[in-house]
Short mmCIF file of C-alpha atoms in Angstrom, two decimals:
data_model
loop_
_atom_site.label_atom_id
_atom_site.label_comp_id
_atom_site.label_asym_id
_atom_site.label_seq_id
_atom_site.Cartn_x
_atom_site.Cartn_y
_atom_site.Cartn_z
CA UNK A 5 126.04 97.76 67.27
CA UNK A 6 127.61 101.21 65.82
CA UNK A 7 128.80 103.12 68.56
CA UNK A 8 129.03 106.67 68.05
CA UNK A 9 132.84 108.08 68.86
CA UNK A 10 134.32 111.88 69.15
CA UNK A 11 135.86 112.60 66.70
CA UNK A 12 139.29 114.43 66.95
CA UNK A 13 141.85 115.88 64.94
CA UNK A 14 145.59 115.73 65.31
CA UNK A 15 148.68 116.55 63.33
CA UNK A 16 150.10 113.36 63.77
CA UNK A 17 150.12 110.03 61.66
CA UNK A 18 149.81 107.83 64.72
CA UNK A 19 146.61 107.83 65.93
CA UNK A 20 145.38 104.81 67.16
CA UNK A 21 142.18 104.18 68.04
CA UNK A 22 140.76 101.43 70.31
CA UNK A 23 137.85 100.29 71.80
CA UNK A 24 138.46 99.34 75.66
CA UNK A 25 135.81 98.31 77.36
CA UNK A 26 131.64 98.20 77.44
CA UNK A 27 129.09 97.76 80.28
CA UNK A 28 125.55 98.13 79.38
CA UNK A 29 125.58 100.77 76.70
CA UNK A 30 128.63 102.27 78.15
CA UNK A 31 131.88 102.14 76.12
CA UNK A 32 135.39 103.33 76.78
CA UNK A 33 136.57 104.95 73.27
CA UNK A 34 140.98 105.69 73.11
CA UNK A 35 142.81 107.47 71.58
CA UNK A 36 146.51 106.36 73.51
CA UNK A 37 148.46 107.98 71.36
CA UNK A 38 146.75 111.01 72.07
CA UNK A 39 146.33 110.33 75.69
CA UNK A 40 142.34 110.81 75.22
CA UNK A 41 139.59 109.08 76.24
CA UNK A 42 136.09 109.32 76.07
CA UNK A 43 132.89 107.50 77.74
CA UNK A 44 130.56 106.99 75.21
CA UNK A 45 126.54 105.66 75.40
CA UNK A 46 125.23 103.94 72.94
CA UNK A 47 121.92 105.35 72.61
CA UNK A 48 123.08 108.93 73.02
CA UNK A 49 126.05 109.51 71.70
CA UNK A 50 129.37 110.86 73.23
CA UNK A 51 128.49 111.96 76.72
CA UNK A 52 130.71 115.19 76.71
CA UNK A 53 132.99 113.60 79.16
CA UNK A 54 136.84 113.67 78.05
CA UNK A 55 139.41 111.79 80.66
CA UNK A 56 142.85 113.18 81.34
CA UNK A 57 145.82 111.27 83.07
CA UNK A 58 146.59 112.57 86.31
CA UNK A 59 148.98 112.48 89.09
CA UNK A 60 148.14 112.50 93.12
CA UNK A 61 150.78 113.70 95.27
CA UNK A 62 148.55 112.62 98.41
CA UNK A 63 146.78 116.43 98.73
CA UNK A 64 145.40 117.05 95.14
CA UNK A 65 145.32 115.73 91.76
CA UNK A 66 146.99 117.39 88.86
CA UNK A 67 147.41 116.71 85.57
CA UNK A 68 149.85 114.36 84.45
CA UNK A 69 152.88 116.07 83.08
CA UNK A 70 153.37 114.36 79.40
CA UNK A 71 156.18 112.95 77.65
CA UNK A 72 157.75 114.32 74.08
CA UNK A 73 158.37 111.24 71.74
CA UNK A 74 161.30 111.70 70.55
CA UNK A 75 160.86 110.24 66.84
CA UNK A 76 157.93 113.12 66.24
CA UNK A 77 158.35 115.70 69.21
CA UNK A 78 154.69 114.90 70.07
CA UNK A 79 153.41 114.64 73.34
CA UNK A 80 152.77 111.08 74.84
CA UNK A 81 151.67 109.28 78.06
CA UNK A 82 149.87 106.85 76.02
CA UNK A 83 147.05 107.13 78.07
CA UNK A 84 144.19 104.57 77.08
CA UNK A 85 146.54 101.71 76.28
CA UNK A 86 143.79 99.26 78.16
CA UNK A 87 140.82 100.21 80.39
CA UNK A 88 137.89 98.29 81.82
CA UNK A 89 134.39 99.48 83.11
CA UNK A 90 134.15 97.62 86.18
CA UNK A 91 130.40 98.86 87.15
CA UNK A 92 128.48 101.44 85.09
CA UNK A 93 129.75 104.08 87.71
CA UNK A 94 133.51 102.71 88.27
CA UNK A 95 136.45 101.99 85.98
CA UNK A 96 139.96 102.21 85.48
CA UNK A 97 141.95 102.93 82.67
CA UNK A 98 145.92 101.81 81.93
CA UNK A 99 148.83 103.55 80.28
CA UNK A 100 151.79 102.30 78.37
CA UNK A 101 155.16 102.50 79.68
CA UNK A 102 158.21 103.91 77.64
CA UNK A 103 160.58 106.66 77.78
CA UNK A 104 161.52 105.07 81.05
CA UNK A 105 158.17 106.03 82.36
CA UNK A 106 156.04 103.63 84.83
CA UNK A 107 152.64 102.12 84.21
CA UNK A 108 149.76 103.68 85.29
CA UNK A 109 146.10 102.97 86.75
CA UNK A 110 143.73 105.61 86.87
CA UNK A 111 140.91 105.21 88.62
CA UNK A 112 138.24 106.96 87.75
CA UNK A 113 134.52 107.14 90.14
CA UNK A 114 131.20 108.64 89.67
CA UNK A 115 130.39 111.55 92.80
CA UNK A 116 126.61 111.90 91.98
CA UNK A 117 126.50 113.44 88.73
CA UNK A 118 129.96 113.90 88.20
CA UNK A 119 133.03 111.67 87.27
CA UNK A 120 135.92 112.78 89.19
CA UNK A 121 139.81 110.79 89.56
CA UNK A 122 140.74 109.37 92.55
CA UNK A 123 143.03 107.14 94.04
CA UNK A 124 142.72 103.95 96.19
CA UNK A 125 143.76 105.76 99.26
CA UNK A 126 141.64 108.68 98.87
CA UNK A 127 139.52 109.25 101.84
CA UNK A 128 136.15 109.96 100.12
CA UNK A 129 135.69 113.39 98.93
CA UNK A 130 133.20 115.41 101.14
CA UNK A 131 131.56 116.72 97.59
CA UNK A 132 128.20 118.89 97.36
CA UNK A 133 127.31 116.15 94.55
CA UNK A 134 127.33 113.47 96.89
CA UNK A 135 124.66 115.18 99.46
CA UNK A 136 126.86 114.28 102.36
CA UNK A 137 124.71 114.97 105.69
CA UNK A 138 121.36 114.16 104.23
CA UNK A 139 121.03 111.91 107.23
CA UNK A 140 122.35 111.72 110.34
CA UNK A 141 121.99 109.91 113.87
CA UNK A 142 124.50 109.31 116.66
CA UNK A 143 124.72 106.60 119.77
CA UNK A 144 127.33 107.20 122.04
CA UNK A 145 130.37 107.63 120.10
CA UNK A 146 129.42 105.97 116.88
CA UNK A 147 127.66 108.34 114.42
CA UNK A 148 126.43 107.77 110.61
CA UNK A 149 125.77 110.30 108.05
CA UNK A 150 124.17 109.75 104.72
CA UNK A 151 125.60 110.72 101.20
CA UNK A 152 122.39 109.71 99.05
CA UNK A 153 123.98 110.46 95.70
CA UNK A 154 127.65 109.33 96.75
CA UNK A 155 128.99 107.44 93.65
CA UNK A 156 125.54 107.52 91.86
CA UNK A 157 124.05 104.89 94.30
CA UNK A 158 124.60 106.37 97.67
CA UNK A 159 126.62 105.56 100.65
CA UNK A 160 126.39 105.72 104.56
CA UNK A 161 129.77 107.00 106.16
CA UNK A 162 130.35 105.67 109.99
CA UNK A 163 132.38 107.63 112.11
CA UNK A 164 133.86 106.60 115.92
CA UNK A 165 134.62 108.70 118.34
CA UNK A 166 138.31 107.75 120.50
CA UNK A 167 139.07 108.48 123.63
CA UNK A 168 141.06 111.76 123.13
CA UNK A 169 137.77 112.71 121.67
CA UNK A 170 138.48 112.65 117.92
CA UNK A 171 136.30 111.34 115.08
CA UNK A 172 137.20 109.11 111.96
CA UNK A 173 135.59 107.39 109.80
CA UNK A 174 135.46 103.39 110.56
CA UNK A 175 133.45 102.43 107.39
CA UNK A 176 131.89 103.50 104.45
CA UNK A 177 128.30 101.39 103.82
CA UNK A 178 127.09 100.67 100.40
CA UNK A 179 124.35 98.26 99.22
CA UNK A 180 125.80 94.92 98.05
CA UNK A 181 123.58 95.48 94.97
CA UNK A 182 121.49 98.45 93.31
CA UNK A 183 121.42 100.83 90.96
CA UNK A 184 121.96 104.44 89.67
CA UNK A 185 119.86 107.04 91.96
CA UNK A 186 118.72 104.24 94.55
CA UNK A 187 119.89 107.28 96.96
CA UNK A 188 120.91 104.57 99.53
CA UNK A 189 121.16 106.99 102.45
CA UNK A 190 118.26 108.72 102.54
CA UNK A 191 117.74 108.15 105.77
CA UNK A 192 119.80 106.57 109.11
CA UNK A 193 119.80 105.32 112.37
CA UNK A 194 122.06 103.52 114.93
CA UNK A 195 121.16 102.27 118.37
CA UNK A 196 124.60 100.37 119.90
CA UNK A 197 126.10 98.22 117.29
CA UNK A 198 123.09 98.03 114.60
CA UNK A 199 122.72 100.41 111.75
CA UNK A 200 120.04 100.69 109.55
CA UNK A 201 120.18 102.63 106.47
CA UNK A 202 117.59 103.04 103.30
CA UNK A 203 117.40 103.41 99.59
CA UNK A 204 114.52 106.00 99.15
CA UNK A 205 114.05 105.05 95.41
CA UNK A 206 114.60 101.71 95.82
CA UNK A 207 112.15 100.84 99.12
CA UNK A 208 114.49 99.18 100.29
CA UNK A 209 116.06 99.50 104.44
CA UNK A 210 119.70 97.15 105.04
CA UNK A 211 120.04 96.46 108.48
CA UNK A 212 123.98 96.61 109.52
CA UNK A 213 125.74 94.63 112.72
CA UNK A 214 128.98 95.48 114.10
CA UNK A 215 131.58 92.97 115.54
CA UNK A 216 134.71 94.42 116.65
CA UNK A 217 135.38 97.52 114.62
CA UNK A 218 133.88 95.71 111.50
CA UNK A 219 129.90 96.45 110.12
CA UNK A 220 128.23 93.18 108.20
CA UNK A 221 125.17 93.09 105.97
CA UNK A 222 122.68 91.04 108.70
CA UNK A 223 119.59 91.97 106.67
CA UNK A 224 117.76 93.74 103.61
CA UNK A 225 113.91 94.64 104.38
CA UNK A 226 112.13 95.25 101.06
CA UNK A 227 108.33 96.39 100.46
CA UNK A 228 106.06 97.14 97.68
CA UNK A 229 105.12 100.74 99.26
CA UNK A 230 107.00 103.29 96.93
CA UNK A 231 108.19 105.41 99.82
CA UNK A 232 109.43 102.50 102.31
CA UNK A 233 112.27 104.37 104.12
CA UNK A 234 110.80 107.69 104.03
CA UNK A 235 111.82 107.60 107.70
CA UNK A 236 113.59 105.36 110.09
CA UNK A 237 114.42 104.46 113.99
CA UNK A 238 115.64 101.76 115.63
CA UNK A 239 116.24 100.54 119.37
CA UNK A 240 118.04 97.47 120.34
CA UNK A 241 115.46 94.90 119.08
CA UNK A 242 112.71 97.39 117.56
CA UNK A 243 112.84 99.03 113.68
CA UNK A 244 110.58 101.02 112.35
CA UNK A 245 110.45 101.86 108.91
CA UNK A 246 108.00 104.97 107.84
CA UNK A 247 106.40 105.15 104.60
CA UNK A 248 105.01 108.40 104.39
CA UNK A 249 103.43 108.77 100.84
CA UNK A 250 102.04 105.42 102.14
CA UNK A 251 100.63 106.58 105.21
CA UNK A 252 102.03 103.29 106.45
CA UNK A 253 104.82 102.98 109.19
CA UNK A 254 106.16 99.35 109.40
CA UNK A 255 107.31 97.76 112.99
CA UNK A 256 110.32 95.03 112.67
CA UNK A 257 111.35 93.18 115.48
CA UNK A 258 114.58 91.40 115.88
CA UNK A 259 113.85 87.48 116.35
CA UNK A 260 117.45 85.61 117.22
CA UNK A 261 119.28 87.40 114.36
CA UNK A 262 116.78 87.86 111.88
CA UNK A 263 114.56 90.90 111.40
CA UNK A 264 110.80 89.88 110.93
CA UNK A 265 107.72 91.80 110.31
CA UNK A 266 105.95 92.46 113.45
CA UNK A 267 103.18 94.89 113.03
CA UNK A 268 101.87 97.59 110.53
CA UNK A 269 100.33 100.49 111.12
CA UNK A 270 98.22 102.68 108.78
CA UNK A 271 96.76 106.40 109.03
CA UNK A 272 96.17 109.30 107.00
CA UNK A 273 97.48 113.13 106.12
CA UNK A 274 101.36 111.80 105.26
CA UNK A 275 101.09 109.47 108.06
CA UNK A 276 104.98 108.14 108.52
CA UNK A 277 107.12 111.14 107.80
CA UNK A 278 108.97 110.88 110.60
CA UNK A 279 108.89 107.86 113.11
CA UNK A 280 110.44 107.41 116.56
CA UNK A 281 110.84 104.77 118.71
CA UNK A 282 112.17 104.05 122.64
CA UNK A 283 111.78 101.51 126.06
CA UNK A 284 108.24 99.96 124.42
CA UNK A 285 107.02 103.26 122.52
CA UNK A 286 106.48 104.32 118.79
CA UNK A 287 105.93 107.88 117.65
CA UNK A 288 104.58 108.18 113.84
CA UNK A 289 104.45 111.75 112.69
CA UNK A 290 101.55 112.95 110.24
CA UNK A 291 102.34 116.34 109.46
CA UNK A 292 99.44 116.52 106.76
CA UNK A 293 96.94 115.44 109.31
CA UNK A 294 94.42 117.84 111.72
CA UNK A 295 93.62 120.13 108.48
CA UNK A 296 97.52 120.79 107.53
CA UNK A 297 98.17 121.49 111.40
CA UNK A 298 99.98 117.96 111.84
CA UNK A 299 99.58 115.48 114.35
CA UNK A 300 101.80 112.51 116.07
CA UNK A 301 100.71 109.42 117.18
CA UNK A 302 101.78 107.47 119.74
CA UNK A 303 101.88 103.82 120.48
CA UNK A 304 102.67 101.25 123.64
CA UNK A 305 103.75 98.06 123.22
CA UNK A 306 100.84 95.62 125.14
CA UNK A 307 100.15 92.14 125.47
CA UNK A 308 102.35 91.45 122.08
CA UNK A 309 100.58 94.07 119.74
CA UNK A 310 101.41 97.82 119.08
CA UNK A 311 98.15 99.99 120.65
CA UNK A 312 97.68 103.59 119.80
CA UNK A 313 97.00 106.28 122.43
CA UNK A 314 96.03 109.19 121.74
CA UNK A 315 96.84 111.66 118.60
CA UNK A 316 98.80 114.71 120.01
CA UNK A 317 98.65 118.10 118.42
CA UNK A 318 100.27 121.64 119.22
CA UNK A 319 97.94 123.80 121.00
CA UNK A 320 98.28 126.60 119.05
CA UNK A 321 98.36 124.35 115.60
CA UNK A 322 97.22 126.47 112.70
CA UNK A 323 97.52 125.16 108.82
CA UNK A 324 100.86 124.37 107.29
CA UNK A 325 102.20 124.01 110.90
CA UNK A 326 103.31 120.57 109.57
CA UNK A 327 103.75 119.14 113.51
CA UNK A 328 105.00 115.79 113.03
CA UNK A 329 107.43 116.31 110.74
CA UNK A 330 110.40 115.32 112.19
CA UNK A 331 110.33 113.41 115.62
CA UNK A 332 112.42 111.90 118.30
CA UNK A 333 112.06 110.14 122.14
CA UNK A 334 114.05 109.89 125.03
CA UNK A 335 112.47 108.45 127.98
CA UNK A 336 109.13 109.82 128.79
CA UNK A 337 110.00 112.81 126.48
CA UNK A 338 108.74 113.48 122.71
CA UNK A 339 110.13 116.20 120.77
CA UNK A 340 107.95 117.16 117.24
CA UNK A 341 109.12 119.37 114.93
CA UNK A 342 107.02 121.79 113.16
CA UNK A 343 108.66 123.30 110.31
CA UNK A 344 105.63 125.31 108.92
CA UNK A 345 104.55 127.37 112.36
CA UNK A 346 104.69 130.97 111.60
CA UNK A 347 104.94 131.72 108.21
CA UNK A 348 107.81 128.69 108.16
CA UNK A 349 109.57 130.29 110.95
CA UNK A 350 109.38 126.78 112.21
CA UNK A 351 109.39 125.70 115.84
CA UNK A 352 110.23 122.31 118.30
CA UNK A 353 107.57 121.29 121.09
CA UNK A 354 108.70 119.45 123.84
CA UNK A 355 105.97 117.09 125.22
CA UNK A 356 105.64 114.90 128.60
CA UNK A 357 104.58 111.39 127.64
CA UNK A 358 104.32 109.77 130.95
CA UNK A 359 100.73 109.27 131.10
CA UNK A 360 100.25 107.94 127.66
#
């Protein structure tokens, strides 16, 4: 295969040109001796990305300061010496030691769109690229957040809460396996010390245990409905997964420590935007339903099957209200958003479930 190369142009006689590393169509082109390289694609051509050696001094990085050869007076870190693509989103690139200079690893990640150096130790940059806060849900003092484009693939970021009342993060969650713009983290929830967490373009939902201070991959719930994950909740031994260009919302149930299918329920006008669930109840929001208005249906848990009760609407719904869009329960109480009431003003309803 010919792989197309930047070209560059230099006074000196040394360049040296090498090829490091591929992955897919991706290749690592160097220049060491001119401390340059470039990520290259195969089918495209040079992807306008140029690396730079840098240093990190534990608040920010900066550029590393380079060496004059003493033979030429040119500059040299003899960055590019060796370099490896570990994943088409990760790799890490060497330099050569003289001059009584160390070696060097950079390490180099993708932040959604962009390629930016870190180090090992970095806590994970809080970057607009990475949509950090697409998701959120909190039990007690355990909360997870979403970053659907975090390193390309997505990540969920768990946080803990200590008794002085400060929050760090305990864990970063990624997807064992997947691929570019899977946006793992599209949506979240927690209830105690399970976490559930989906790939909206992926359908995909990974269901997360914690033992001690540690979270473990206990399952991956897959589905052939393109918008599986749309929406999610979870309490103690209940998931639901909503599937709102579907119209489909999908009840798990947690059988000894595996999650199995336990019911599906179907309906119409975007019918699993937003799902709920709590104590032996499921809310699926339908904010297309009722003419535009929106509408959320309820559900009780009886004799072993999920039964629906009756649809609840806003009494002074109007068209584009969208009620349903975003849900949640506590106890007897439902709260529905409607985004779309009053010329998208928006507003929350409050409603008393303890009769249905």
């Amino acid at each position: 295969t010919t792989v197309p190369v930047p070209a560059i142009t230099s006074s000196s006689a040394e360049l040296d040109f090498r090829l490091l590393s591929g992955a897919g169509t991706l290749t690592l082109a160097a220049y060491p001796r001119e401390s340059e390289v470039h990520l290259v694609d195969e089918t495209t051509g040079q992807l306008g990305l140029q690396l730079t050696p840098f240093e990190f001094d534990g608040a920010q990085m900066t550029a590393t300061s380079p060496f004059i050869n003493p033979a030429n007076g040119a500059e040299w870190v003899g960055f590019g010496t060796d370099g490896v693509i570990l994943s088409e989103n990760h790799f890490l690139i060497d330099s050569e030691p003289n001059f009584g200079t160390q070696r060097s690893v950079y390490n180099f990640r993708q932040r959604g769109p962009a390629w930016t150096a870190v180090d090992e130790a970095t806590t994970p940059a809080a970057l607009s690229t990475a949509n950090l806060g697409v998701s959120i849900d909190i039990d007690g003092q355990t909360a997870v957040i979403g970053a659907q484009n975090y390193d390309g693939r997505g990540a969920a970021f768990v946080y803990a809460q200590d008794s002085n009342g400060d929050w760090s993060l305990q864990q970063t969650l990624q997807a064992e396996t997947g691929d570019l713009g899977d946006l793992f983290g599209s949506t979240v929830a927690i209830s105690g010390d399970t976490i559930a967490v989906a790939a909206g373009n992926a359908s995909t939902v990974s269901v997360f245990q914690r033992n001690g201070t540690d979270w473990t991959l206990q399952a991956e719930l897959s589905s052939n409905l393109t918008s599986f994950g749309t929406s999610l909740d979870i309490a103690i031994d209940t998931l639901v997964v909503g599937a709102g260009d579907d119209d489909t919302a999908v009840i798990y149930k947690l059988d000894g420590s595996s999650w199995v299918e336990d019911q599906v329920l179907t309906g119409s006008g975007e019918f699993g935007t937003a799902v709920a669930v709590e104590a032996g109840r499921v809310a699926v929001g339908a904010p297309a339903d009722n003419g535009g208005a929106g509408a959320v249906h309820v559900y009780r848990k009886q004799a072993g099957s999920w039964t629906a009760g009756p649809a609840l609407t806003a009494d002074n719904a109007s068209s584009g209200d969208q009620f349903g869009q975003s849900l949640d329960l506590s106890g007897d109480w439902l709260i529905s958003g409607a985004p779309g009431f009053d010329s998208d003003t928006g507003a929350a309803y409050i409603l008393s479930l303890i009769h249905i």
